[in-house]
mmCIF file of C-alpha atoms in Angstrom:
data_model
loop_
_atom_site.group_PDB
_atom_site.id
_atom_site.type_symbol
_atom_site.label_atom_id
_atom_site.label_comp_id
_atom_site.label_asym_id
_atom_site.label_seq_id
_atom_site.Cartn_x
_atom_site.Cartn_y
_atom_site.Cartn_z
ATOM 1 C CA UNK A 1 161.571 208.825 117.083
ATOM 2 C CA UNK A 2 158.548 210.632 118.969
ATOM 3 C CA UNK A 3 156.878 211.255 115.839
ATOM 4 C CA UNK A 4 157.190 207.493 114.414
ATOM 5 C CA UNK A 5 155.847 206.404 118.032
ATOM 6 C CA UNK A 6 152.793 208.750 117.703
ATOM 7 C CA UNK A 7 152.127 207.459 114.320
ATOM 8 C CA UNK A 8 152.435 203.842 115.432
ATOM 9 C CA UNK A 9 149.761 204.610 118.317
ATOM 10 C CA UNK A 10 147.314 206.335 115.544
ATOM 11 C CA UNK A 11 147.926 203.036 113.425
ATOM 12 C CA UNK A 12 147.018 201.166 116.578
ATOM 13 C CA UNK A 13 143.996 203.017 117.314
ATOM 14 C CA UNK A 14 142.826 202.562 113.896
ATOM 15 C CA UNK A 15 143.386 199.096 113.644
ATOM 16 C CA UNK A 16 141.296 198.229 116.954
ATOM 17 C CA UNK A 17 138.419 200.573 115.904
ATOM 18 C CA UNK A 18 138.494 198.463 112.585
ATOM 19 C CA UNK A 19 138.105 195.314 114.439
ATOM 20 C CA UNK A 20 135.551 196.798 116.728
ATOM 21 C CA UNK A 21 133.490 197.867 113.485
ATOM 22 C CA UNK A 22 133.857 194.748 111.732
ATOM 23 C CA UNK A 23 132.767 192.832 115.218
ATOM 24 C CA UNK A 24 129.370 194.997 114.839
ATOM 25 C CA UNK A 25 129.257 194.018 111.355
ATOM 26 C CA UNK A 26 129.396 190.398 111.818
ATOM 27 C CA UNK A 27 126.964 190.288 114.848
ATOM 28 C CA UNK A 28 124.291 192.307 112.761
ATOM 29 C CA UNK A 29 124.599 190.042 109.897
ATOM 30 C CA UNK A 30 124.348 186.898 111.899
ATOM 31 C CA UNK A 31 121.235 188.669 113.407
ATOM 32 C CA UNK A 32 119.631 189.200 110.148
ATOM 33 C CA UNK A 33 120.585 185.746 108.980
ATOM 34 C CA UNK A 34 118.909 184.427 112.249
ATOM 35 C CA UNK A 35 115.854 186.528 111.750
ATOM 36 C CA UNK A 36 115.511 185.574 108.030
ATOM 37 C CA UNK A 37 115.890 181.998 108.694
ATOM 38 C CA UNK A 38 112.843 182.113 111.280
ATOM 39 C CA UNK A 39 110.509 183.898 109.027
ATOM 40 C CA UNK A 40 110.858 181.088 106.400
#
């Protein structure tokens, strides 16, 4: 029981860090896109 809880917590943390990672990538992509559009 305890072990499963531990695995679930780890999995949840991994999910959260992935969400943060994708948010950062999205922000960077938007910034780059806006920059390119302004350059044209």
